Amino acid sequence: MRNIVIVGSGYVGLVTATCLADLGNRVVGLDCDEEKTESLRRGAMPIYEPGLEERVLRNRQADRLFFTSSYREAIPEAELVFIAVGTPAGAVGQADLHYVEEAARSIAENIANPLTVINKSTVPIGTGDLVADIIRQHARCPVPFAVVSNPEFLREGSAINDFMHPDRVVLGSTDRGAAETVAELYRPLKCPILVTDLRTAEMIKYASNAFLATKISFINEMAAICEHLGADVKLVAAGMGLDRRIGPAFLDAGIGWGGSCFPKDVRALVNMAANHGAHPQLLRAVTEINLDQRRQVVIKLKQSLGGLRGRVIGVLGLAFKPNTDDMRDAPSRDIIALLQAEGAGVRAYDPVAMDVARKQLDGVTYRADAYDAASGCDGLVVVTEWNEFKQLDMGTIKRSMRRPVLVDGRNIYDPEQMAELGLVYWGIGRCAPVPEAPAS
Ligand code: UDX
């Protein structure tokens, strides 16, 4: 049992705090936002993550998980402090380290006993050294401390499971003893633990996310080629994925990657690389392909409808992926903006993200369900592959639409079945160009 403080009760911080408490440690979640801290104490979750709420409650009841906004209360008791604050994108795509620096300073000002500070936020290469410098400068008394980089690889929607069953844990530090102390926390998870230097650990996080984004952009480029050559990218991906060297994961062609990590991290890596004299041409192309996927949706609709001015387009799904209400860098934002710029009206439905969307998107009408969103539309776009969209009665949808054009941005429907129902069906990389939609 260790005394642990997690600075930041956002996605990564809250999941890490809860899971480390579940593993038997005494964990304090520290967040400057007093309102958030107060509602966490009452058991109200600031984010939607399957399985999180019950685990928070269970560990609160077992007196293993606490929440506070006071560094003065939390830090002197701690043996290990995780920094899990946000690193938003700055003006030119560089990671903004403002919150990390503030956390390091506040930790230093309250340090009283030997401490291991572990950086979980995704930070530019070299930030571990910066955190060490800040602590050294601001420590009120000379207390021994070590800094360890421990990047997170959690996916939203399966974050608890990803924490409890990781493929690997990466620890970066020049202090072997500190790395070993952190490794002990993860031993119950029985996964490979890779110990590196600080900078290499920081780079592993960026390289992993950039590779996954590249894999998706690669299959999306294959999808574009398939459309021109009359092949089906779903089967191409299945055929490729059976090769163990390639693997089937992250080969779903669609409207591209979004969310809180891939866009921000790829941009930050490109920025860092360019600033240090490297030429990240592949990652630039990966980003451009991703934007093209959004544009292609609008081009397909325009082609079938002969222009979008005055048309009404239904959008199914707003979250950047299913099982989350997260709208950060969601493809829906770009697609809706592009549709609106072409003069189309947009009505949308998402099972959980509409409350978030209402605060962030202008000029969108929200509907009670998918049927309602489709009814009377000139075109319908599937943006997020929620399970409930896979079970829709597409015959009913077709009959309710003004013009039966469907852009399946996540390839969840069978092209032949859709054509049989009379829908003008566009998948991503699945069929040759289709003719103009009949007026109905
Ligand atoms: C990602 C990484 O997977 C995780 O390791 C890291 O810690 C944070 O970033 P997350 O953003 O939660 O996790 O989502 P993920 O499930 O990886 O999907 C990212 C985006 O790629 C989504 O927009 C998703 O729709 C898209 N995607 C994913 C595809 O378009 N095709 C695929 O085959 C897989």
Tab-separated table of C-alpha atoms and ligand atoms in Angstrom:
chain	number	residue	atom	x	y	z
A	1	MET	CA	0.000	0.000	0.000
A	2	ARG	CA	1.415	3.364	-1.064
A	3	ASN	CA	0.292	6.931	-0.365
A	4	ILE	CA	-0.326	8.424	-3.778
A	5	VAL	CA	-1.506	11.826	-5.003
A	6	ILE	CA	-2.791	12.281	-8.546
A	7	VAL	CA	-2.745	15.894	-9.684
A	8	GLY	CA	-5.578	16.450	-12.183
A	9	SER	CA	-8.990	14.759	-12.025
A	10	GLY	CA	-9.564	14.749	-15.781
A	11	TYR	CA	-9.819	11.646	-17.900
A	12	VAL	CA	-6.382	10.194	-17.256
A	13	GLY	CA	-6.083	11.424	-13.662
A	14	LEU	CA	-9.435	10.138	-12.502
A	15	VAL	CA	-9.060	6.727	-14.129
A	16	THR	CA	-5.504	6.364	-12.776
A	17	ALA	CA	-6.553	7.440	-9.266
A	18	THR	CA	-9.483	5.049	-9.221
A	19	CYS	CA	-7.557	2.073	-10.560
A	20	LEU	CA	-4.562	2.597	-8.244
A	21	ALA	CA	-7.013	2.762	-5.306
A	22	ASP	CA	-8.607	-0.433	-6.601
A	23	LEU	CA	-5.179	-2.064	-6.444
A	24	GLY	CA	-5.122	-1.332	-2.692
A	25	ASN	CA	-3.315	2.012	-2.457
A	26	ARG	CA	-4.415	5.118	-0.571
A	27	VAL	CA	-5.009	7.670	-3.325
A	28	VAL	CA	-5.865	11.363	-3.212
A	29	GLY	CA	-7.192	12.966	-6.408
A	30	LEU	CA	-6.107	16.606	-6.368
A	31	ASP	CA	-7.714	19.135	-8.696
A	32	CYS	CA	-7.666	22.936	-8.486
A	33	ASP	CA	-11.262	23.025	-9.693
A	34	GLU	CA	-13.098	23.034	-6.349
A	35	GLU	CA	-16.465	22.516	-7.956
A	36	LYS	CA	-15.222	19.351	-9.684
A	37	THR	CA	-13.613	18.121	-6.460
A	38	GLU	CA	-16.808	18.740	-4.523
A	39	SER	CA	-18.972	16.885	-7.024
A	40	LEU	CA	-16.515	13.970	-7.096
A	41	ARG	CA	-16.834	13.776	-3.303
A	42	ARG	CA	-20.595	13.481	-3.803
A	43	GLY	CA	-20.025	10.693	-6.345
A	44	ALA	CA	-20.909	12.720	-9.483
A	45	MET	CA	-18.559	11.927	-12.393
A	46	PRO	CA	-17.273	14.813	-14.557
A	47	ILE	CA	-16.892	12.463	-17.553
A	48	TYR	CA	-18.757	9.531	-19.067
A	49	GLU	CA	-16.638	6.394	-18.824
A	50	PRO	CA	-18.138	2.908	-18.516
A	51	GLY	CA	-17.409	1.297	-15.116
A	52	LEU	CA	-15.812	4.394	-13.584
A	53	GLU	CA	-18.592	5.577	-11.293
A	54	GLU	CA	-19.080	2.270	-9.496
A	55	ARG	CA	-15.322	1.919	-8.941
A	56	VAL	CA	-15.040	5.456	-7.557
A	57	LEU	CA	-17.888	4.755	-5.122
A	58	ARG	CA	-16.476	1.389	-4.095
A	59	ASN	CA	-13.051	2.837	-3.307
A	60	ARG	CA	-14.529	5.879	-1.563
A	61	GLN	CA	-16.506	3.529	0.684
A	62	ALA	CA	-13.363	1.494	1.391
A	63	ASP	CA	-11.541	4.712	2.450
A	64	ARG	CA	-8.931	4.320	-0.245
A	65	LEU	CA	-9.921	7.208	-2.555
A	66	PHE	CA	-10.169	10.872	-1.568
A	67	PHE	CA	-10.549	14.152	-3.416
A	68	THR	CA	-9.125	17.535	-2.493
A	69	SER	CA	-8.152	20.886	-3.991
A	70	SER	CA	-5.404	21.539	-1.451
A	71	TYR	CA	-1.757	20.847	-2.262
A	72	ARG	CA	-0.925	21.759	1.347
A	73	GLU	CA	-3.153	18.955	2.626
A	74	ALA	CA	-2.185	16.284	0.112
A	75	ILE	CA	1.509	16.600	-0.813
A	76	PRO	CA	3.295	16.301	2.589
A	77	GLU	CA	1.716	12.845	3.153
A	78	ALA	CA	2.501	11.500	-0.309
A	79	GLU	CA	5.237	9.077	-1.349
A	80	LEU	CA	4.349	9.237	-5.034
A	81	VAL	CA	2.748	12.116	-6.946
A	82	PHE	CA	1.429	11.656	-10.471
A	83	ILE	CA	1.034	14.704	-12.693
A	84	ALA	CA	-1.969	14.041	-14.948
A	85	VAL	CA	-3.025	17.524	-15.989
A	86	GLY	CA	-4.041	18.641	-19.473
A	87	THR	CA	-1.530	19.678	-22.139
A	88	PRO	CA	-3.761	21.507	-24.635
A	89	ALA	CA	-2.481	22.521	-28.051
A	90	GLY	CA	-0.924	25.978	-28.161
A	91	ALA	CA	-1.293	28.509	-30.984
A	92	VAL	CA	0.914	26.670	-33.502
A	93	GLY	CA	0.198	23.123	-32.359
A	94	GLN	CA	2.905	22.941	-29.706
A	95	ALA	CA	1.839	21.405	-26.370
A	96	ASP	CA	0.942	24.080	-23.812
A	97	LEU	CA	2.810	23.198	-20.609
A	98	HIS	CA	1.212	25.821	-18.443
A	99	TYR	CA	-0.699	23.312	-16.255
A	100	VAL	CA	2.263	20.941	-15.910
A	101	GLU	CA	4.514	23.788	-14.785
A	102	GLU	CA	1.912	25.030	-12.319
A	103	ALA	CA	1.531	21.510	-10.866
A	104	ALA	CA	5.321	21.078	-10.528
A	105	ARG	CA	5.602	24.432	-8.742
A	106	SER	CA	2.787	23.650	-6.325
A	107	ILE	CA	4.234	20.214	-5.572
A	108	ALA	CA	7.647	21.813	-4.872
A	109	GLU	CA	6.164	24.424	-2.560
A	110	ASN	CA	4.600	21.719	-0.407
A	111	ILE	CA	7.219	18.974	-0.546
A	112	ALA	CA	8.119	17.769	2.969
A	113	ASN	CA	9.311	14.159	2.537
A	114	PRO	CA	11.288	12.291	-0.138
A	115	LEU	CA	9.064	12.093	-3.196
A	116	THR	CA	8.806	10.392	-6.566
A	117	VAL	CA	7.063	12.640	-9.112
A	118	ILE	CA	5.607	10.744	-12.045
A	119	ASN	CA	4.583	12.476	-15.232
A	120	LYS	CA	1.547	10.928	-16.885
A	121	SER	CA	0.502	13.889	-19.003
A	122	THR	CA	1.548	13.699	-22.657
A	123	VAL	CA	4.392	16.176	-22.727
A	124	PRO	CA	7.056	17.317	-25.178
A	125	ILE	CA	10.354	15.501	-25.055
A	126	GLY	CA	12.436	17.107	-22.299
A	127	THR	CA	9.545	18.035	-20.007
A	128	GLY	CA	10.658	15.536	-17.341
A	129	ASP	CA	13.907	17.491	-17.019
A	130	LEU	CA	11.919	20.738	-16.883
A	131	VAL	CA	9.728	19.382	-14.064
A	132	ALA	CA	12.869	18.388	-12.129
A	133	ASP	CA	14.303	21.913	-12.601
A	134	ILE	CA	11.067	23.549	-11.411
A	135	ILE	CA	10.928	21.357	-8.297
A	136	ARG	CA	14.578	22.053	-7.526
A	137	GLN	CA	14.013	25.813	-7.894
A	138	HIS	CA	10.800	26.059	-5.900
A	139	ALA	CA	11.262	23.449	-3.139
A	140	ARG	CA	10.886	25.122	0.251
A	141	CYS	CA	13.443	22.760	1.792
A	142	PRO	CA	16.099	20.443	0.274
A	143	VAL	CA	14.210	17.138	0.062
A	144	PRO	CA	15.375	14.289	-2.204
A	145	PHE	CA	13.059	13.662	-5.143
A	146	ALA	CA	13.084	11.846	-8.479
A	147	VAL	CA	11.119	12.366	-11.694
A	148	VAL	CA	9.749	9.434	-13.697
A	149	SER	CA	7.933	9.560	-17.036
A	150	ASN	CA	5.039	7.098	-17.209
A	151	PRO	CA	2.996	7.772	-20.367
A	152	GLU	CA	-0.598	6.570	-20.478
A	153	PHE	CA	-2.102	4.586	-23.338
A	154	LEU	CA	-5.743	4.570	-22.215
A	155	ARG	CA	-8.554	4.733	-24.756
A	156	GLU	CA	-11.737	6.546	-23.904
A	157	GLY	CA	-14.626	4.140	-23.498
A	158	SER	CA	-12.357	1.293	-22.363
A	159	ALA	CA	-10.036	3.231	-20.068
A	160	ILE	CA	-10.580	1.101	-16.938
A	161	ASN	CA	-10.007	-2.110	-18.822
A	162	ASP	CA	-6.957	-0.609	-20.577
A	163	PHE	CA	-5.495	0.416	-17.207
A	164	MET	CA	-6.089	-2.985	-15.620
A	165	HIS	CA	-4.909	-4.979	-18.667
A	166	PRO	CA	-2.167	-2.932	-20.318
A	167	ASP	CA	-0.028	-4.276	-23.171
A	168	ARG	CA	2.918	-2.623	-21.441
A	169	VAL	CA	3.928	-0.055	-18.851
A	170	VAL	CA	6.667	2.389	-19.853
A	171	LEU	CA	8.802	4.029	-17.164
A	172	GLY	CA	11.491	6.579	-17.953
A	173	SER	CA	13.999	7.752	-15.370
A	174	THR	CA	17.709	7.948	-14.756
A	175	ASP	CA	16.941	7.034	-11.126
A	176	ARG	CA	16.610	3.227	-11.200
A	177	GLY	CA	15.332	3.131	-7.607
A	178	ALA	CA	12.492	5.526	-8.413
A	179	ALA	CA	11.588	3.571	-11.562
A	180	GLU	CA	11.517	0.380	-9.468
A	181	THR	CA	9.196	2.024	-6.875
A	182	VAL	CA	6.739	2.924	-9.647
A	183	ALA	CA	7.145	-0.512	-11.263
A	184	GLU	CA	6.006	-2.079	-7.961
A	185	LEU	CA	2.648	-0.269	-8.307
A	186	TYR	CA	2.043	-1.975	-11.643
A	187	ARG	CA	3.358	-5.478	-10.738
A	188	PRO	CA	-0.150	-6.788	-9.884
A	189	LEU	CA	-1.138	-6.121	-13.524
A	190	LYS	CA	1.370	-8.741	-14.709
A	191	CYS	CA	2.355	-6.930	-17.890
A	192	PRO	CA	5.747	-6.181	-19.467
A	193	ILE	CA	7.407	-3.156	-17.861
A	194	LEU	CA	9.921	-1.305	-20.026
A	195	VAL	CA	12.367	0.988	-18.232
A	196	THR	CA	14.093	3.665	-20.332
A	197	ASP	CA	15.563	7.125	-19.843
A	198	LEU	CA	13.151	10.063	-19.435
A	199	ARG	CA	13.234	11.371	-23.000
A	200	THR	CA	12.805	7.978	-24.604
A	201	ALA	CA	9.716	7.264	-22.492
A	202	GLU	CA	8.238	10.617	-23.490
A	203	MET	CA	8.948	9.841	-27.138
A	204	ILE	CA	7.360	6.353	-26.932
A	205	LYS	CA	4.002	7.987	-26.202
A	206	TYR	CA	4.150	10.318	-29.211
A	207	ALA	CA	5.521	7.629	-31.504
A	208	SER	CA	2.756	5.183	-30.489
A	209	ASN	CA	-0.061	7.642	-31.133
A	210	ALA	CA	1.520	8.878	-34.351
A	211	PHE	CA	1.877	5.294	-35.593
A	212	LEU	CA	-1.768	4.474	-34.841
A	213	ALA	CA	-2.905	7.667	-36.593
A	214	THR	CA	-0.674	6.718	-39.530
A	215	LYS	CA	-2.199	3.242	-39.676
A	216	ILE	CA	-5.686	4.772	-39.926
A	217	SER	CA	-4.631	7.350	-42.523
A	218	PHE	CA	-2.932	4.560	-44.479
A	219	ILE	CA	-6.117	2.501	-44.695
A	220	ASN	CA	-8.066	5.661	-45.542
A	221	GLU	CA	-5.694	6.302	-48.446
A	222	MET	CA	-6.225	2.689	-49.533
A	223	ALA	CA	-9.988	3.367	-49.299
A	224	ALA	CA	-9.690	6.321	-51.671
A	225	ILE	CA	-7.711	4.166	-54.113
A	226	CYS	CA	-10.275	1.334	-53.756
A	227	GLU	CA	-13.055	3.734	-54.731
A	228	HIS	CA	-11.262	4.574	-57.940
A	229	LEU	CA	-10.350	0.998	-58.767
A	230	GLY	CA	-13.573	-0.723	-57.688
A	231	ALA	CA	-12.265	-2.752	-54.710
A	232	ASP	CA	-13.753	-3.058	-51.192
A	233	VAL	CA	-11.485	-1.646	-48.478
A	234	LYS	CA	-13.199	-3.625	-45.698
A	235	LEU	CA	-12.085	-6.852	-47.306
A	236	VAL	CA	-8.694	-5.376	-48.186
A	237	ALA	CA	-8.232	-4.532	-44.461
A	238	ALA	CA	-9.399	-8.015	-43.453
A	239	GLY	CA	-6.891	-9.550	-45.847
A	240	MET	CA	-4.083	-7.317	-44.636
A	241	GLY	CA	-4.967	-7.765	-40.960
A	242	LEU	CA	-4.534	-11.533	-41.127
A	243	ASP	CA	-0.826	-10.950	-41.623
A	244	ARG	CA	0.507	-11.044	-38.054
A	245	ARG	CA	3.102	-8.441	-38.931
A	246	ILE	CA	0.288	-6.002	-39.754
A	247	GLY	CA	-2.527	-7.068	-37.398
A	248	PRO	CA	-6.221	-6.211	-37.758
A	249	ALA	CA	-6.471	-3.307	-35.263
A	250	PHE	CA	-6.807	0.317	-36.411
A	251	LEU	CA	-7.563	-0.649	-39.987
A	252	ASP	CA	-11.165	0.580	-40.078
A	253	ALA	CA	-11.454	3.067	-42.910
A	254	GLY	CA	-13.826	5.950	-42.267
A	255	ILE	CA	-14.013	9.670	-41.773
A	256	GLY	CA	-10.702	9.656	-39.935
A	257	TRP	CA	-9.336	10.022	-36.462
A	258	GLY	CA	-10.327	12.609	-33.891
A	259	GLY	CA	-10.487	12.881	-30.101
A	260	SER	CA	-8.361	14.401	-27.407
A	261	CYS	CA	-5.111	12.623	-28.292
A	262	PHE	CA	-4.321	11.781	-31.915
A	263	PRO	CA	-4.892	15.247	-33.447
A	264	LYS	CA	-3.140	17.073	-30.618
A	265	ASP	CA	-0.234	14.645	-30.330
A	266	VAL	CA	0.447	14.359	-34.070
A	267	ARG	CA	0.411	18.176	-34.331
A	268	ALA	CA	2.737	18.528	-31.344
A	269	LEU	CA	5.165	15.930	-32.711
A	270	VAL	CA	5.242	17.600	-36.144
A	271	ASN	CA	5.877	20.899	-34.421
A	272	MET	CA	8.621	19.567	-32.164
A	273	ALA	CA	10.296	17.747	-35.034
A	274	ALA	CA	10.244	20.780	-37.331
A	275	ASN	CA	11.529	23.068	-34.581
A	276	HIS	CA	14.497	20.804	-34.057
A	277	GLY	CA	15.476	20.518	-37.702
A	278	ALA	CA	13.742	17.233	-38.605
A	279	HIS	CA	11.368	16.942	-41.592
A	280	PRO	CA	8.181	15.102	-40.519
A	281	GLN	CA	6.806	14.702	-44.054
A	282	LEU	CA	4.992	11.445	-43.376
A	283	LEU	CA	3.132	12.878	-40.384
A	284	ARG	CA	2.155	15.952	-42.404
A	285	ALA	CA	0.649	13.708	-45.079
A	286	VAL	CA	-1.075	11.625	-42.386
A	287	THR	CA	-2.761	14.794	-41.103
A	288	GLU	CA	-3.767	15.972	-44.579
A	289	ILE	CA	-5.290	12.566	-45.452
A	290	ASN	CA	-7.292	12.797	-42.236
A	291	LEU	CA	-8.774	16.159	-43.214
A	292	ASP	CA	-9.541	14.840	-46.694
A	293	GLN	CA	-11.727	12.138	-45.176
A	294	ARG	CA	-14.036	14.860	-43.829
A	295	ARG	CA	-14.044	16.710	-47.149
A	296	GLN	CA	-14.897	13.516	-49.027
A	297	VAL	CA	-18.189	13.170	-47.125
A	298	VAL	CA	-19.293	16.572	-48.340
A	299	ILE	CA	-18.072	15.923	-51.885
A	300	LYS	CA	-20.093	12.694	-52.007
A	301	LEU	CA	-23.257	14.437	-50.812
A	302	LYS	CA	-22.737	17.258	-53.302
A	303	GLN	CA	-22.257	14.803	-56.120
A	304	SER	CA	-25.502	12.982	-55.353
A	305	LEU	CA	-27.559	16.074	-54.594
A	306	GLY	CA	-26.091	18.457	-57.173
A	307	GLY	CA	-25.079	21.063	-54.582
A	308	LEU	CA	-25.956	21.544	-50.933
A	309	ARG	CA	-27.446	25.033	-50.728
A	310	GLY	CA	-30.843	24.763	-49.039
A	311	ARG	CA	-30.517	20.989	-48.514
A	312	VAL	CA	-31.108	19.424	-45.115
A	313	ILE	CA	-28.543	16.868	-43.974
A	314	GLY	CA	-29.026	14.513	-41.019
A	315	VAL	CA	-25.940	13.657	-38.960
A	316	LEU	CA	-25.940	10.436	-36.934
A	317	GLY	CA	-23.354	10.599	-34.155
A	318	LEU	CA	-21.422	13.588	-32.842
A	319	ALA	CA	-18.915	12.099	-30.371
A	320	PHE	CA	-15.459	11.386	-31.830
A	321	LYS	CA	-16.114	7.685	-31.293
A	322	PRO	CA	-18.809	5.544	-29.616
A	323	ASN	CA	-19.216	5.129	-25.836
A	324	THR	CA	-18.091	8.639	-24.989
A	325	ASP	CA	-19.613	12.115	-25.015
A	326	ASP	CA	-16.231	13.615	-25.934
A	327	MET	CA	-16.429	16.099	-28.796
A	328	ARG	CA	-12.785	17.226	-28.760
A	329	ASP	CA	-11.514	17.330	-32.350
A	330	ALA	CA	-14.479	15.154	-33.325
A	331	PRO	CA	-14.848	14.616	-37.095
A	332	SER	CA	-18.495	15.740	-36.704
A	333	ARG	CA	-17.287	19.287	-36.005
A	334	ASP	CA	-15.432	19.568	-39.330
A	335	ILE	CA	-18.147	17.810	-41.309
A	336	ILE	CA	-20.901	20.006	-39.874
A	337	ALA	CA	-18.841	23.168	-40.486
A	338	LEU	CA	-18.181	22.110	-44.095
A	339	LEU	CA	-21.886	21.328	-44.670
A	340	GLN	CA	-22.910	24.674	-43.229
A	341	ALA	CA	-20.314	26.485	-45.352
A	342	GLU	CA	-21.956	24.900	-48.427
A	343	GLY	CA	-25.317	26.298	-47.337
A	344	ALA	CA	-26.866	23.080	-45.961
A	345	GLY	CA	-29.018	22.916	-42.834
A	346	VAL	CA	-27.871	20.324	-40.281
A	347	ARG	CA	-29.927	18.260	-37.874
A	348	ALA	CA	-28.187	15.799	-35.610
A	349	TYR	CA	-28.670	12.986	-33.152
A	350	ASP	CA	-26.179	11.364	-30.762
A	351	PRO	CA	-27.104	9.010	-27.908
A	352	VAL	CA	-24.925	10.817	-25.324
A	353	ALA	CA	-23.015	13.765	-26.809
A	354	MET	CA	-25.867	16.172	-27.568
A	355	ASP	CA	-25.602	18.057	-24.273
A	356	VAL	CA	-21.924	18.710	-24.932
A	357	ALA	CA	-22.624	19.542	-28.596
A	358	ARG	CA	-25.329	22.070	-27.747
A	359	LYS	CA	-22.748	24.168	-25.902
A	360	GLN	CA	-20.215	23.999	-28.733
A	361	LEU	CA	-21.932	23.896	-32.136
A	362	ASP	CA	-23.925	26.712	-33.690
A	363	GLY	CA	-26.849	26.373	-36.058
A	364	VAL	CA	-27.532	22.671	-35.503
A	365	THR	CA	-31.008	21.287	-34.740
A	366	TYR	CA	-31.024	18.322	-32.375
A	367	ARG	CA	-33.437	15.407	-32.764
A	368	ALA	CA	-34.743	12.811	-30.312
A	369	ASP	CA	-33.523	9.748	-32.216
A	370	ALA	CA	-31.971	8.564	-35.461
A	371	TYR	CA	-35.342	8.187	-37.256
A	372	ASP	CA	-36.308	11.703	-36.304
A	373	ALA	CA	-32.937	13.031	-37.500
A	374	ALA	CA	-33.315	11.295	-40.881
A	375	SER	CA	-36.946	12.154	-41.533
A	376	GLY	CA	-37.389	14.743	-44.308
A	377	CYS	CA	-33.636	14.973	-44.982
A	378	ASP	CA	-31.942	15.150	-48.373
A	379	GLY	CA	-28.959	13.219	-47.110
A	380	LEU	CA	-27.886	11.281	-44.039
A	381	VAL	CA	-24.311	10.857	-42.749
A	382	VAL	CA	-23.192	8.275	-40.209
A	383	VAL	CA	-20.374	9.991	-38.328
A	384	THR	CA	-20.050	7.834	-35.180
A	385	GLU	CA	-20.571	4.068	-35.234
A	386	TRP	CA	-22.808	3.766	-32.159
A	387	ASN	CA	-24.232	0.240	-31.863
A	388	GLU	CA	-27.808	1.525	-32.005
A	389	PHE	CA	-27.186	2.815	-35.554
A	390	LYS	CA	-26.241	-0.681	-36.704
A	391	GLN	CA	-29.719	-1.969	-35.816
A	392	LEU	CA	-31.822	0.736	-37.495
A	393	ASP	CA	-34.700	-0.201	-39.804
A	394	MET	CA	-33.120	1.339	-42.901
A	395	GLY	CA	-36.280	0.746	-44.961
A	396	THR	CA	-38.188	3.082	-42.651
A	397	ILE	CA	-35.329	5.575	-42.793
A	398	LYS	CA	-35.308	5.489	-46.591
A	399	ARG	CA	-39.064	6.046	-46.828
A	400	SER	CA	-38.923	9.005	-44.451
A	401	MET	CA	-36.169	10.864	-46.330
A	402	ARG	CA	-36.827	13.513	-48.954
A	403	ARG	CA	-33.942	12.184	-51.035
A	404	PRO	CA	-32.473	8.813	-50.037
A	405	VAL	CA	-28.744	9.577	-49.968
A	406	LEU	CA	-26.721	7.818	-47.272
A	407	VAL	CA	-23.042	8.445	-46.580
A	408	ASP	CA	-21.898	5.695	-44.253
A	409	GLY	CA	-18.803	7.338	-42.777
A	410	ARG	CA	-17.989	4.264	-40.695
A	411	ASN	CA	-18.836	1.456	-43.124
A	412	ILE	CA	-21.403	-0.105	-40.788
A	413	TYR	CA	-23.978	-1.091	-43.435
A	414	ASP	CA	-23.938	-3.619	-46.245
A	415	PRO	CA	-23.747	-1.733	-49.576
A	416	GLU	CA	-25.844	-4.317	-51.450
A	417	GLN	CA	-28.613	-4.342	-48.825
A	418	MET	CA	-28.724	-0.552	-48.845
A	419	ALA	CA	-28.954	-0.494	-52.641
A	420	GLU	CA	-31.769	-3.085	-52.509
A	421	LEU	CA	-33.678	-0.779	-50.165
A	422	GLY	CA	-33.338	1.974	-52.745
A	423	LEU	CA	-30.811	4.047	-50.855
A	424	VAL	CA	-28.074	5.843	-52.763
A	425	TYR	CA	-25.283	4.399	-50.645
A	426	TRP	CA	-21.790	5.805	-50.257
A	427	GLY	CA	-19.399	3.913	-48.017
A	428	ILE	CA	-15.744	4.801	-47.552
A	429	GLY	CA	-13.681	2.847	-50.037
A	430	ARG	CA	-16.421	0.374	-50.771
A	431	CYS	CA	-17.978	1.054	-54.092
A	432	ALA	CA	-17.569	2.738	-57.414
A	433	PRO	CA	-19.091	6.231	-57.665
A	434	VAL	CA	-22.892	6.094	-57.614
A	435	PRO	CA	-25.293	8.079	-59.760
A	436	GLU	CA	-27.241	11.155	-58.793
A	437	ALA	CA	-30.076	10.561	-56.307
A	438	PRO	CA	-33.632	10.425	-57.644
A	439	ALA	CA	-35.891	13.235	-56.464
A	440	SER	CA	-38.642	11.791	-54.241
B	1	UDX	C1	-6.079	7.073	-28.342
B	1	UDX	C2	-5.075	5.924	-28.173
B	1	UDX	O1	-5.656	4.711	-28.680
B	1	UDX	C3	-4.683	5.770	-26.716
B	1	UDX	O2	-3.681	4.763	-26.593
B	1	UDX	C4	-4.130	7.105	-26.221
B	1	UDX	O3	-3.810	7.016	-24.844
B	1	UDX	C5	-5.142	8.218	-26.431
B	1	UDX	O4	-5.514	8.264	-27.823
B	1	UDX	P1	-8.690	7.457	-27.921
B	1	UDX	O5	-8.450	8.864	-28.357
B	1	UDX	O6	-9.525	7.203	-26.713
B	1	UDX	O7	-7.273	6.733	-27.650
B	1	UDX	O8	-9.395	6.707	-29.124
B	1	UDX	P2	-9.117	5.496	-30.118
B	1	UDX	O9	-10.029	4.389	-29.797
B	1	UDX	O10	-7.690	5.172	-30.221
B	1	UDX	O11	-9.621	6.177	-31.495
B	1	UDX	C6	-9.048	7.385	-31.966
B	1	UDX	C7	-9.711	7.834	-33.228
B	1	UDX	O12	-9.374	6.991	-34.331
B	1	UDX	C8	-11.242	7.848	-33.172
B	1	UDX	O13	-11.714	9.026	-33.796
B	1	UDX	C9	-11.637	6.616	-33.965
B	1	UDX	O14	-12.910	6.743	-34.552
B	1	UDX	C10	-10.545	6.573	-35.002
B	1	UDX	N1	-10.306	5.229	-35.559
B	1	UDX	C11	-9.819	4.244	-34.758
B	1	UDX	C12	-10.522	4.976	-36.905
B	1	UDX	O15	-10.958	5.860	-37.655
B	1	UDX	N2	-10.234	3.729	-37.396
B	1	UDX	C13	-9.740	2.733	-36.628
B	1	UDX	O16	-9.496	1.632	-37.162
B	1	UDX	C14	-9.538	2.993	-35.259
